[in-house]
Coordinates of C-alpha atoms and ligand atoms in Angstrom, one line a residue:
M38 CA 124.3 84.9 147.7
T39 CA 124.4 81.5 146.1
L40 CA 121.2 79.5 146.2
N41 CA 121.7 75.9 147.0
I42 CA 119.1 73.8 145.2
L43 CA 118.8 70.1 146.0
F44 CA 117.5 67.8 143.3
A45 CA 115.7 65.1 145.2
A46 CA 114.1 62.9 142.6
R47 CA 114.9 59.5 141.2
P48 CA 118.7 59.3 140.8
D49 CA 118.3 58.1 137.2
S50 CA 116.3 61.2 136.3
W51 CA 119.2 63.6 137.3
A52 CA 120.9 63.1 133.9
E53 CA 117.7 64.3 132.1
Y54 CA 117.0 67.2 134.4
Q55 CA 120.5 68.6 135.1
G56 CA 120.8 70.4 131.7
P57 CA 117.2 71.8 131.5
L58 CA 117.2 73.0 135.1
T59 CA 120.6 74.6 134.8
R60 CA 119.4 76.4 131.7
A61 CA 116.2 77.6 133.3
L62 CA 117.8 78.6 136.6
S63 CA 120.5 80.6 134.7
D64 CA 117.7 82.7 133.2
T65 CA 116.7 83.9 136.7
G66 CA 119.8 85.9 137.1
H67 CA 120.6 84.3 140.5
T68 CA 123.8 82.5 141.3
F69 CA 123.0 78.9 142.2
D70 CA 124.5 75.5 143.0
L71 CA 122.3 72.7 141.8
R72 CA 123.2 69.2 143.2
T73 CA 121.9 65.9 144.3
D74 CA 123.5 66.2 147.7
F75 CA 124.0 68.9 150.3
A76 CA 124.2 69.1 154.0
P77 CA 120.4 69.6 154.9
E78 CA 121.1 72.9 156.8
D79 CA 122.6 74.4 153.6
V80 CA 119.6 73.8 151.3
D81 CA 117.5 76.7 150.1
Y82 CA 115.1 74.9 147.7
I83 CA 114.2 71.2 147.1
V84 CA 113.2 70.1 143.6
Y85 CA 111.1 67.1 144.7
A86 CA 109.6 63.9 143.4
P87 CA 107.1 62.8 146.1
N88 CA 108.1 59.1 145.8
G89 CA 111.6 59.7 147.1
P90 CA 113.5 61.0 150.1
P91 CA 113.6 63.2 152.0
R92 CA 110.7 62.2 154.3
D93 CA 111.8 64.3 157.3
F94 CA 112.2 68.0 156.4
S95 CA 113.1 69.2 159.9
P96 CA 116.9 69.1 159.3
F97 CA 116.5 71.6 156.4
T98 CA 116.6 74.6 158.6
R99 CA 117.0 77.3 156.0
L100 CA 114.6 75.8 153.4
R101 CA 112.5 78.3 151.5
A102 CA 110.2 76.0 149.5
V103 CA 109.6 72.5 148.2
L104 CA 108.9 72.4 144.5
S105 CA 107.3 69.2 143.4
L106 CA 107.9 67.8 139.9
W107 CA 104.6 65.9 140.1
A108 CA 101.0 67.1 139.8
G109 CA 99.8 64.7 142.5
V110 CA 101.2 65.5 145.9
E111 CA 99.3 63.1 148.2
T112 CA 102.4 61.5 149.6
V113 CA 103.9 64.7 150.9
V114 CA 101.0 67.1 151.5
G115 CA 100.3 65.8 155.0
N116 CA 103.9 65.7 156.1
S117 CA 104.0 67.6 159.4
T118 CA 107.8 68.2 159.1
L119 CA 107.2 70.2 156.0
T120 CA 106.5 73.8 157.1
V121 CA 107.5 75.8 154.1
P122 CA 105.4 76.4 151.0
L123 CA 104.8 73.3 148.7
T124 CA 104.1 73.8 145.0
R125 CA 103.0 71.1 142.6
M126 CA 103.7 70.8 138.9
V127 CA 101.4 72.5 136.4
D128 CA 103.0 72.9 133.0
F129 CA 102.6 72.5 129.3
G130 CA 104.1 69.0 129.1
L131 CA 101.7 67.5 131.7
R132 CA 98.7 69.1 130.2
Q133 CA 99.5 68.2 126.6
G134 CA 100.5 64.6 127.5
M135 CA 97.3 64.0 129.4
T136 CA 95.2 65.6 126.7
E137 CA 96.8 63.3 124.1
W138 CA 96.4 60.2 126.3
V139 CA 92.8 60.9 127.3
T140 CA 91.7 61.9 123.8
G141 CA 93.3 58.7 122.3
H142 CA 91.5 56.4 124.8
V143 CA 88.2 58.2 124.4
L144 CA 88.5 57.9 120.6
R145 CA 89.4 54.2 120.9
H146 CA 86.2 53.5 122.8
H147 CA 84.0 55.9 120.8
L148 CA 85.1 54.5 117.5
G149 CA 85.0 50.9 118.7
M150 CA 88.6 50.5 117.4
D151 CA 89.2 47.1 119.0
A152 CA 86.2 45.5 117.3
H153 CA 86.9 46.9 113.9
I154 CA 90.7 46.6 113.9
N155 CA 90.8 43.0 115.2
G156 CA 88.5 41.8 112.5
V157 CA 87.8 38.1 112.2
P158 CA 88.3 36.8 108.6
G159 CA 84.9 36.4 106.9
L160 CA 83.0 38.3 109.5
W161 CA 81.7 41.5 107.9
H162 CA 79.7 42.9 110.8
Q163 CA 79.1 46.6 110.1
N164 CA 78.5 48.6 113.2
P165 CA 79.6 52.1 112.5
P166 CA 80.1 54.4 115.5
P167 CA 77.9 57.4 116.1
L168 CA 79.3 60.9 115.6
S169 CA 81.0 62.4 118.6
R170 CA 78.0 64.7 119.1
D171 CA 76.1 61.6 120.1
R172 CA 78.6 60.3 122.7
R173 CA 78.6 62.1 126.1
V174 CA 81.9 62.4 127.9
T175 CA 82.1 63.4 131.5
I176 CA 85.3 64.4 133.3
L177 CA 85.4 64.2 137.1
G178 CA 87.9 66.9 138.1
L179 CA 87.9 70.2 136.3
G180 CA 91.4 71.3 137.3
Q181 CA 94.4 71.9 135.1
L182 CA 94.3 68.6 133.4
G183 CA 90.5 68.0 133.3
V184 CA 89.8 71.3 131.6
A185 CA 92.6 70.8 129.1
C186 CA 91.1 67.4 128.2
G187 CA 87.6 68.7 128.2
N188 CA 88.6 71.5 125.8
M189 CA 90.1 69.1 123.3
L190 CA 87.1 66.7 123.5
D191 CA 84.7 69.7 123.1
A192 CA 86.7 70.8 120.0
L193 CA 86.2 67.2 118.6
G194 CA 82.4 67.6 119.0
F195 CA 81.7 65.5 122.1
P196 CA 79.2 66.9 124.5
V197 CA 81.4 67.3 127.6
A198 CA 80.4 67.7 131.2
G199 CA 82.7 68.1 134.2
W200 CA 82.5 67.9 137.9
S201 CA 84.5 69.7 140.5
R202 CA 84.3 70.6 144.2
S203 CA 83.6 74.3 143.7
P204 CA 81.3 75.9 141.0
K205 CA 83.0 76.7 137.7
Q206 CA 82.3 78.2 134.4
V207 CA 84.2 76.7 131.5
P208 CA 83.3 77.5 127.9
G209 CA 82.1 74.4 126.0
I210 CA 81.8 72.3 129.2
T211 CA 78.6 71.8 131.2
T212 CA 79.7 72.0 134.8
H213 CA 78.5 70.4 137.9
H214 CA 79.8 70.4 141.5
G215 CA 79.2 68.9 144.9
P216 CA 77.4 65.6 145.8
D217 CA 74.2 66.3 143.8
G218 CA 76.2 67.5 140.8
L219 CA 78.0 64.1 140.8
E220 CA 74.8 62.2 140.4
T221 CA 73.7 64.4 137.5
A222 CA 77.1 64.2 135.9
L223 CA 77.4 60.4 136.2
A224 CA 73.9 59.8 134.7
R225 CA 75.0 61.3 131.4
S226 CA 78.4 59.6 131.1
D227 CA 78.8 57.3 128.1
I228 CA 82.5 57.7 128.7
L229 CA 83.7 58.8 132.2
V230 CA 87.2 60.2 132.7
L231 CA 88.7 60.5 136.3
L232 CA 91.0 63.4 136.8
L233 CA 90.6 64.0 140.5
P234 CA 93.5 64.2 143.0
N235 CA 93.9 61.5 145.7
T236 CA 92.5 63.1 148.9
P237 CA 90.4 61.7 151.8
S238 CA 87.3 63.2 150.1
T239 CA 87.9 61.6 146.7
E240 CA 88.6 58.1 147.9
N241 CA 86.2 55.6 146.3
T242 CA 84.4 58.3 144.3
L243 CA 83.4 55.4 142.1
N244 CA 81.8 52.8 144.3
T245 CA 78.8 50.4 144.0
R246 CA 76.3 53.2 144.3
T247 CA 77.9 55.7 142.0
L248 CA 78.7 53.0 139.4
S249 CA 75.1 52.1 139.3
L250 CA 74.2 55.7 138.3
L251 CA 76.2 55.4 135.0
P252 CA 74.3 54.5 131.8
R253 CA 74.6 50.7 131.3
G254 CA 77.7 49.8 129.4
A255 CA 79.5 53.1 130.2
V256 CA 83.3 53.2 129.7
V257 CA 85.5 54.3 132.7
I258 CA 88.9 55.8 132.0
N259 CA 91.1 56.5 135.0
P260 CA 94.4 58.4 134.6
G261 CA 93.8 60.2 138.0
R262 CA 94.7 58.0 141.0
G263 CA 93.9 54.4 141.9
T264 CA 92.2 55.4 145.2
L265 CA 89.4 57.1 143.2
I266 CA 87.9 53.6 142.5
D267 CA 86.6 50.9 144.8
D268 CA 88.2 48.0 142.9
D269 CA 85.8 45.3 144.0
A270 CA 82.8 47.4 143.0
L271 CA 84.3 48.1 139.6
L272 CA 85.1 44.5 139.0
A273 CA 81.5 43.6 139.9
A274 CA 80.2 46.3 137.6
L275 CA 82.4 45.0 134.8
D276 CA 81.2 41.4 135.3
S277 CA 77.5 42.4 135.3
G278 CA 77.9 44.6 132.2
Q279 CA 77.0 47.8 134.1
V280 CA 80.4 49.1 133.0
G281 CA 81.4 48.1 129.5
H282 CA 85.1 48.6 129.7
A283 CA 87.7 50.2 132.1
T284 CA 91.0 51.7 130.9
L285 CA 93.1 52.1 134.0
D286 CA 96.5 53.9 134.2
V287 CA 96.8 54.2 138.0
F288 CA 96.3 51.8 140.8
R289 CA 96.2 51.6 144.6
V290 CA 99.5 49.6 144.5
E291 CA 101.9 50.3 141.7
P292 CA 103.3 48.4 139.9
L293 CA 100.0 46.6 139.7
P294 CA 100.7 43.3 141.5
D295 CA 101.0 40.0 139.5
G296 CA 97.8 38.1 139.8
H297 CA 95.6 41.2 140.2
P298 CA 92.3 40.6 138.5
Y299 CA 92.7 43.7 136.4
W300 CA 95.5 42.1 134.5
T301 CA 93.4 39.4 133.0
H302 CA 89.8 40.8 133.0
P303 CA 88.6 40.8 129.3
S304 CA 87.0 44.2 129.8
V305 CA 90.0 46.0 131.4
T306 CA 92.9 47.7 129.7
V307 CA 95.9 48.3 132.0
T308 CA 98.5 50.9 131.2
P309 CA 101.5 51.4 133.5
H310 CA 101.1 54.9 134.9
I311 CA 102.2 56.5 131.7
A312 CA 99.3 58.8 130.9
S313 CA 101.3 61.9 131.3
E314 CA 104.9 62.3 132.5
T315 CA 106.6 65.4 133.7
R316 CA 108.9 66.6 130.9
P317 CA 112.3 68.1 132.0
D318 CA 112.2 71.2 129.6
S319 CA 108.8 72.6 130.5
S320 CA 108.8 71.7 134.1
S321 CA 112.3 73.3 134.7
D322 CA 110.9 76.6 133.5
V323 CA 108.1 76.4 136.2
I324 CA 110.6 75.4 138.9
A325 CA 112.9 78.3 138.0
E326 CA 110.1 80.8 137.8
N327 CA 109.0 79.8 141.3
I328 CA 112.5 80.2 142.7
R329 CA 112.7 83.6 141.0
R330 CA 109.3 84.6 142.5
C331 CA 110.3 83.4 146.0
E332 CA 113.5 85.3 145.9
S333 CA 111.7 88.5 144.9
G334 CA 108.9 88.1 147.4
E335 CA 106.2 87.4 144.8
P336 CA 103.4 84.8 145.3
L337 CA 104.4 81.3 144.2
L338 CA 102.7 79.6 141.3
H339 CA 100.6 76.4 141.9
L340 CA 100.8 76.4 145.7
V341 CA 99.3 73.3 147.3
D342 CA 96.4 74.1 149.6
R343 CA 97.3 71.9 152.6
S344 CA 93.8 72.1 154.0
K345 CA 92.3 70.7 150.8
G346 CA 95.1 68.2 150.2
Y347 CA 95.8 69.2 146.5
Ligands
NAP243 P1 94.0 70.1 139.9 O1 94.3 71.3 139.0 O2 94.3 70.3 141.4 O3 92.4 69.7 139.7 C1 91.8 68.9 140.6 C2 90.3 68.9 140.3 O4 89.6 68.0 141.1 C3 89.7 70.3 140.6 O5 88.7 70.7 139.7 C4 89.0 70.1 142.0 O6 87.9 70.9 142.2 C5 88.6 68.6 141.8 N1 88.3 68.0 143.1 C6 89.2 67.8 144.1 N2 88.6 67.3 145.2 C7 87.3 67.1 144.8 C8 86.1 66.6 145.5 N3 86.2 66.2 146.7 N4 84.9 66.7 144.8 C9 84.9 67.2 143.6 N5 85.9 67.6 142.9 C10 87.1 67.6 143.5 O7 94.7 68.8 139.5 P2 95.3 68.4 138.0 O8 96.6 69.1 137.8 O9 94.2 68.6 137.0 O10 95.6 66.9 138.3 C11 94.6 66.0 138.6 C12 95.2 64.7 139.0 O11 95.7 64.0 137.9 C13 96.5 64.8 139.9 O12 96.1 65.0 141.3 C14 97.1 63.4 139.8 O13 96.6 62.5 140.7 C15 96.6 63.0 138.4 N6 97.8 62.9 137.4 C16 98.0 61.7 136.8 C17 99.0 61.5 135.9 C18 99.3 60.2 135.2 O14 100.3 60.1 134.5 N7 98.4 59.2 135.3 C19 99.8 62.6 135.5 C20 99.5 63.8 136.2 C21 98.5 64.0 137.1 P3 88.1 72.5 142.4 O15 88.4 73.0 141.0 O16 86.7 72.9 142.9 O17 89.2 72.7 143.4

């Protein structure tokens, strides 16, 4: 039987994905037809980017699974018309990209690169950075990406702590969980990295109260989701010096609207949601493996837990 696989992501990404997906699907041994359009009732699998159509899955009467190309699935996880399994993207490319981006921005702030690179002629103000062992980094979210970033920062010598919903043991990372654990984790965060998903329970994780628990002058780095931060509270904390700098890759509204105070705040760095992109080669392997598993009745990888929302 031919498997009909609908590629439902940005039309301009089809050219990038068609080759890698075809290669990876060919390795499954199944006969398939991979296209950007089908009659809904003929579709077996949807390779999905959650910012695009379809929004109503009910016409897809023989659908077996929806396979997201994104790690964050907040825009589709609560869709009541989606009754088949939903998987999210976990792969080498996303992990490696996020590890490189987070490590780069942690090192920028740790080393004080801005001050030292943009030197003023004649000003010879020597303020060497401490060693990494004297800079505490905390990662909120100890999932696929948080642990990968934590491992790299630990290897560089930073004392790394992390926070998650459930208890965890991760070599090289001091772990905390639950509401009390958050307070302990924040209190030792010279640099704080947010890698939580967008769910009702993570909204405004950083707010006036929790920002006040950070050591004065702490740096906040957010490649997770914009909803994790109460923006007004962060701006107030930046103005007061409670937060020394914020590097933000994600926002409640994207693109970040013209005129938003983040664009011009002297202590904010804005990057345009580029921390880690899904790469066609490595993600195609994960999609094909899940289709192979589904066809052989094996458990799917990286299933989204609808009750938790991630
Ligand atoms: P993941 O593997 O699902 O990990 C999520 C982590 O957050 C888990 O450790 C989880 O705890 C923790 N968590 C969730 N809800 C919590 C709560 N209420 N309290 C405490 N901890 C909580 O996700 P991931 O693959 O690492 O990705 C994380 C996020 O990164 C994605 O959801 C996405 O929003 C973002 N992202 C951004 C980009 C970008 O380019 N900026 C790229 C990719 C992903 P448990 O371990 O206990 O479940």
